[in-house]
Short mmCIF file of C-alpha atoms in Angstrom, two decimals:
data_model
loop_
_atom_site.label_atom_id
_atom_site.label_comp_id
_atom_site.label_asym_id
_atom_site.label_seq_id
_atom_site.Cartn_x
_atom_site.Cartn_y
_atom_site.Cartn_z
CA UNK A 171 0.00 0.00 0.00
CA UNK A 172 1.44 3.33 -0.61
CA UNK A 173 1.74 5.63 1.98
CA UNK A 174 -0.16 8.65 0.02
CA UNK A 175 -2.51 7.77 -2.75
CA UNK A 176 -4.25 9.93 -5.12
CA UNK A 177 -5.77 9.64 -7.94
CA UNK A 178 -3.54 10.75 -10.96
CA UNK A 179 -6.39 11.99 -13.35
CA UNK A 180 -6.76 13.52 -15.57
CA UNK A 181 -9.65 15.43 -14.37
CA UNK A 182 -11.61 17.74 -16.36
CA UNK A 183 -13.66 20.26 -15.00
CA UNK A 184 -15.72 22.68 -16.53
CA UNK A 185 -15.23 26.30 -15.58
CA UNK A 186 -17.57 27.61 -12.72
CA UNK A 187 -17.97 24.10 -11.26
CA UNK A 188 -16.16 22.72 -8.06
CA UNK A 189 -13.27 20.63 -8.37
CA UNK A 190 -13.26 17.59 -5.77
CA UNK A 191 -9.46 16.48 -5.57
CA UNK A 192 -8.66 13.47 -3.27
CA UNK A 193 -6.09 11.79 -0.98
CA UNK A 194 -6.15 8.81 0.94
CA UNK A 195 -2.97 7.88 3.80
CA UNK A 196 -1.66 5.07 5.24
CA UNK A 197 -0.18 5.95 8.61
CA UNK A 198 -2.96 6.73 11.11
CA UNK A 199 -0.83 8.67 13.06
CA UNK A 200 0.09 11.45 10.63
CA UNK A 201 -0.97 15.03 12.23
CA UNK A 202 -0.19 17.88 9.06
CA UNK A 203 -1.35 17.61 6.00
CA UNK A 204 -0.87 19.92 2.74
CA UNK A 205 -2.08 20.22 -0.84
CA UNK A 206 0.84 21.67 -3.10
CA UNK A 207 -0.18 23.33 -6.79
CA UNK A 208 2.38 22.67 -9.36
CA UNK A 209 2.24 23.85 -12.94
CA UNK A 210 3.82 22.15 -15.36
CA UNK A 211 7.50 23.16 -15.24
CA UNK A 212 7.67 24.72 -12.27
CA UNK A 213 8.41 23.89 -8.43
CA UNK A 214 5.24 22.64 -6.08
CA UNK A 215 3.89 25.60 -4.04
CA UNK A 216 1.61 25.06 -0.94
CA UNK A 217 -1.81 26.57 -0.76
CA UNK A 218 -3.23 24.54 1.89
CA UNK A 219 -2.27 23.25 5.17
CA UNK A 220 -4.47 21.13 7.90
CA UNK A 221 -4.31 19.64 11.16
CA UNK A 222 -7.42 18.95 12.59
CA UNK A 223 -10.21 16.96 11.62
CA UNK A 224 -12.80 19.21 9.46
CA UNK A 225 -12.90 21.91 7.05
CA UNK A 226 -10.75 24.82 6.30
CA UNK A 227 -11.50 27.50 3.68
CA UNK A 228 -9.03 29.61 2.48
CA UNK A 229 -10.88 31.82 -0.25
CA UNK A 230 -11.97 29.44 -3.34
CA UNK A 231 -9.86 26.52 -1.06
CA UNK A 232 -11.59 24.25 1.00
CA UNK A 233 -9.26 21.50 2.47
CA UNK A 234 -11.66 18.70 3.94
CA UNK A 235 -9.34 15.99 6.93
CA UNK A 236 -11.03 12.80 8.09
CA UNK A 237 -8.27 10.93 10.46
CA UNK A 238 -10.53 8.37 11.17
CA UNK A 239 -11.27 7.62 7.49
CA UNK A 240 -7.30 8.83 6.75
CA UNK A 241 -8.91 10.97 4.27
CA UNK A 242 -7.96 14.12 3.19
CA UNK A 243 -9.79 16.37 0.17
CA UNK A 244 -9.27 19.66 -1.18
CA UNK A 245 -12.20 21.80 -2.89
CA UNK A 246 -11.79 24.33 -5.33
CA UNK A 247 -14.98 26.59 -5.70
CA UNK A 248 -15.48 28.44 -8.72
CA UNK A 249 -12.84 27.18 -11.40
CA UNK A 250 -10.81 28.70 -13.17
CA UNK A 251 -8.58 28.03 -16.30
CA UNK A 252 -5.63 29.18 -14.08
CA UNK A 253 -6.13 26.67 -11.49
CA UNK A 254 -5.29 23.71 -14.34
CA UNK A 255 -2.01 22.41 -12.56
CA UNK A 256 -1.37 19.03 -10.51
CA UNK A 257 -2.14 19.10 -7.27
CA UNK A 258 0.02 16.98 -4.52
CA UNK A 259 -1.17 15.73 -1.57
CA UNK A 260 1.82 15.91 1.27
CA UNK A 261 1.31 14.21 4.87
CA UNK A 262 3.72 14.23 7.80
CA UNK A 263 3.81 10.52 9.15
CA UNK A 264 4.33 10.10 12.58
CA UNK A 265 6.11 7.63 12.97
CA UNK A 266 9.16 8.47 10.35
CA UNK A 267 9.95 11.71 12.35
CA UNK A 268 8.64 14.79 12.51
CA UNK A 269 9.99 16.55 9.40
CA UNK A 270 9.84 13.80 6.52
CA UNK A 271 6.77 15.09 4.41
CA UNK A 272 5.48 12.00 1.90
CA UNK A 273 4.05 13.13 -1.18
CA UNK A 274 1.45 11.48 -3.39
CA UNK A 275 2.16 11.12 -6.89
CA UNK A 276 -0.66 14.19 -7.91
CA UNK A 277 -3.58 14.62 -9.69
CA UNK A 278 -3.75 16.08 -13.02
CA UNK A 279 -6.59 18.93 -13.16
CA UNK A 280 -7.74 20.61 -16.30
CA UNK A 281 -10.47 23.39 -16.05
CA UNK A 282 -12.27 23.72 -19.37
CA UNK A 283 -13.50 26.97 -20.30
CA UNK B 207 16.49 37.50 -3.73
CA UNK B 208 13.61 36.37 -1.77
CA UNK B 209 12.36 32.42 -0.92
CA UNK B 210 14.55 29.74 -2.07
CA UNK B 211 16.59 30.16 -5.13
CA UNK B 212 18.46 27.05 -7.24
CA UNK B 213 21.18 26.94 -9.65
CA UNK B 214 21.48 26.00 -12.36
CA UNK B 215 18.06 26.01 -13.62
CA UNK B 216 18.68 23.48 -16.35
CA UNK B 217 21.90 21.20 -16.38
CA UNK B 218 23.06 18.58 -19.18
CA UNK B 219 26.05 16.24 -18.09
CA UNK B 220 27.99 13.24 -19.09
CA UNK B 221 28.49 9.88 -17.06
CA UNK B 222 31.72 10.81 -16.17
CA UNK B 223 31.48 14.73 -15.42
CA UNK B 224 31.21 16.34 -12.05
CA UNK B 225 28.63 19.14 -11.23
CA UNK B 226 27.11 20.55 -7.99
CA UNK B 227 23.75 22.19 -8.11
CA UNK B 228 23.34 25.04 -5.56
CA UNK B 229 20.48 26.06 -3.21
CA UNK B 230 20.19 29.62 -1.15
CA UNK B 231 17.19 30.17 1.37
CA UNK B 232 16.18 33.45 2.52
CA UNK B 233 13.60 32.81 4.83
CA UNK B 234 15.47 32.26 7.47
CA UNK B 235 14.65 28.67 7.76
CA UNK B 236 16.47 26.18 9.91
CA UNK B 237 15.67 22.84 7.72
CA UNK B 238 16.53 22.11 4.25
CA UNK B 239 15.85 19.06 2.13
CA UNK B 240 16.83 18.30 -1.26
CA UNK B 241 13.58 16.10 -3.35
CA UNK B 242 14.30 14.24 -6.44
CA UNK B 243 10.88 14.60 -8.95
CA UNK B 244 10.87 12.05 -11.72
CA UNK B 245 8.08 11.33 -14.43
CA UNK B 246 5.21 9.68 -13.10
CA UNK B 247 6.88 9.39 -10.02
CA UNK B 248 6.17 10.81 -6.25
CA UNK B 249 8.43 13.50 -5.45
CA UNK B 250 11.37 11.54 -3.57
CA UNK B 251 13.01 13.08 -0.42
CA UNK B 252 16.75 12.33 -0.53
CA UNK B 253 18.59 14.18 2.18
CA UNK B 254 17.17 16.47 5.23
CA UNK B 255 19.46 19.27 7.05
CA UNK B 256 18.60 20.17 9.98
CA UNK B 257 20.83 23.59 11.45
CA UNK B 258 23.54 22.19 8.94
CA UNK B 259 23.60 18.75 10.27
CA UNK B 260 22.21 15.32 8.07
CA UNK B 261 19.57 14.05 9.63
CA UNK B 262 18.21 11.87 7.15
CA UNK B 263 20.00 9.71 4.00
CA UNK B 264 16.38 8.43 2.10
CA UNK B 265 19.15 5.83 0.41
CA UNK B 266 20.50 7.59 -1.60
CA UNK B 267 23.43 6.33 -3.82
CA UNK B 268 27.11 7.59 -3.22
CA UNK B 269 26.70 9.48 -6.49
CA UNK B 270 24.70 12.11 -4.89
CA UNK B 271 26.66 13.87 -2.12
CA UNK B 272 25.10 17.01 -0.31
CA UNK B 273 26.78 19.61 1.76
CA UNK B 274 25.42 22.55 3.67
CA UNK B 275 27.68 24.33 4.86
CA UNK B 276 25.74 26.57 6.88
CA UNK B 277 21.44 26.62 7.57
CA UNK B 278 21.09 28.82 4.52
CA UNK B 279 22.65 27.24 2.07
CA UNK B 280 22.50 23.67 0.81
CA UNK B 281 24.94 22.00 -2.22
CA UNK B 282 24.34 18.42 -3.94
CA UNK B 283 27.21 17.70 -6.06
CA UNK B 284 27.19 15.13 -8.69
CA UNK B 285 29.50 12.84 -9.92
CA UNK B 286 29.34 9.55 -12.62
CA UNK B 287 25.47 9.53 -13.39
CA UNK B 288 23.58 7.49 -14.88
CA UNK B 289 20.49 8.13 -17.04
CA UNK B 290 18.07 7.37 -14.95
CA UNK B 291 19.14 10.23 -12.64
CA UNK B 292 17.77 12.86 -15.07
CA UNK B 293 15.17 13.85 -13.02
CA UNK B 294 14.27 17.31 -11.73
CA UNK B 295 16.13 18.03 -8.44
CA UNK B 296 13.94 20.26 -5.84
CA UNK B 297 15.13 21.90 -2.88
CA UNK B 298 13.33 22.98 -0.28
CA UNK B 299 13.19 24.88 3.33
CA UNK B 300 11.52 24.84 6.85
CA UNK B 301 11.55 25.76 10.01
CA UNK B 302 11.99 23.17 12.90
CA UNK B 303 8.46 22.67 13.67
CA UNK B 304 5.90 19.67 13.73
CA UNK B 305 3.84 21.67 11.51
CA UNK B 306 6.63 23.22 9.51
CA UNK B 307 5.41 23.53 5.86
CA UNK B 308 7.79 23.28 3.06
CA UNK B 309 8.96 25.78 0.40
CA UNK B 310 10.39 24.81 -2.74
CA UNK B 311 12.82 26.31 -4.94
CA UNK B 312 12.31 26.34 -9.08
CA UNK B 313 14.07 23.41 -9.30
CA UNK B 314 16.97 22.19 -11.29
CA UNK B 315 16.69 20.19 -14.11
CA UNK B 316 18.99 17.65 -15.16
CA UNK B 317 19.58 15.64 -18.37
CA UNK B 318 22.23 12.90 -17.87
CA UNK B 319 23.49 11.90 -21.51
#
């Protein structure tokens, strides 16, 4: 089983909607969690971080943590063609110390206009 | 300069040529961490500095060999490559924290011929 999964898309979207993006963990333990935005040929940047069970909104961001489930989501509201980019789940596992951050392998969004 | 800046941006080597890529933080982070980020892949972690010490080796072969000479500055030099190393090479900064989130550099990409 790999310690992050997500679902590596594509996923097509149509502009306006909301984008549902995924992530599933392995280690029960794990207390952060972060979705990273990368566009193609650049470096990952964060735009979401969570640590407690529930929702956090951060503008058009909704990151969505289920520890009992070892679920985490991340909602985009209102879609845009700019927010086309993979998106990587990150999670801090306990148990490996507490600065080792284990990525998923992303998930491919496309927003169609 | 502000964030985390790389160098080179783009490097093409030979199996038997010796390189370093460079990293420079200006956040005044006390963590760096070098990530390997191959197609279809996960990004990999592959060594973690902590105040300028190694505190983590992901396995990395003897090829690779980092340096950080002090907490703002982080080297990986590079030496008889194979192919299969062409990957993009990420570094990345923190501070010492359980909830410390990570920020990337651009990235340097490398071709091994």
């Amino acid at each position: 089983q790999k310690e992050v999964e997500q679902n590596s898309g594509p996923l097509s979207v149509p502009e306006g909607a909301i984008a549902s993006l995924n992530c599933t963990y392995s280690d029960r333990g794990s207390q952060s969690f972060f979705w990273y935005r990368q566009y193609s040929g650049k470096s990952p940047e964060l735009i979401m971080s969570i640590y407690s069970n529930g929702d956090k909104e951060d503008g058009r961001f909704t990151a969505q943590l289920n520890k009992a489930s070892q679920y985490v989501s991340l909602l985009i509201r209102d879609s845009q063609p700019s927010d086309s980019a993979t998106y990587l789940c990150a999670v801090r596992p306990l148990l490996q110390g507490a600065q080792k951050l284990v990525f998923g392998q992303g998930t491919r969004l496309t927003i169609n206009p | 300069e502000t964030g985390v800046t790389q160098t080179p941006r783009h490097l093409v080597m030979g199996m038997t040529n010796k390189k370093s890529l460079k990293c420079e933080q200006h956040l005044g982070h006390n963590a760096m961490y070098w990530y390997k980020q191959s197609a279809k892949k996960p990004l990999e972690l592959m060594f973690v500095y902590n105040f300028k010490e190694q505190t983590e080796n992901n396995s990395v072969p003897s090829r690779f060999s980092p340096e950080c000479p002090n907490s703002s500055h982080l080297f990986l030099h590079l030496h008889t490559l194979q192919p299969e190393d062409s990957a993009l090479y990420l570094c990345a900064s923190s501070q010492l924290t359980d909830t410390g989130e990570l920020f990337f550099g651009e990235g340097s990409r490398l071709t091994v011929l």
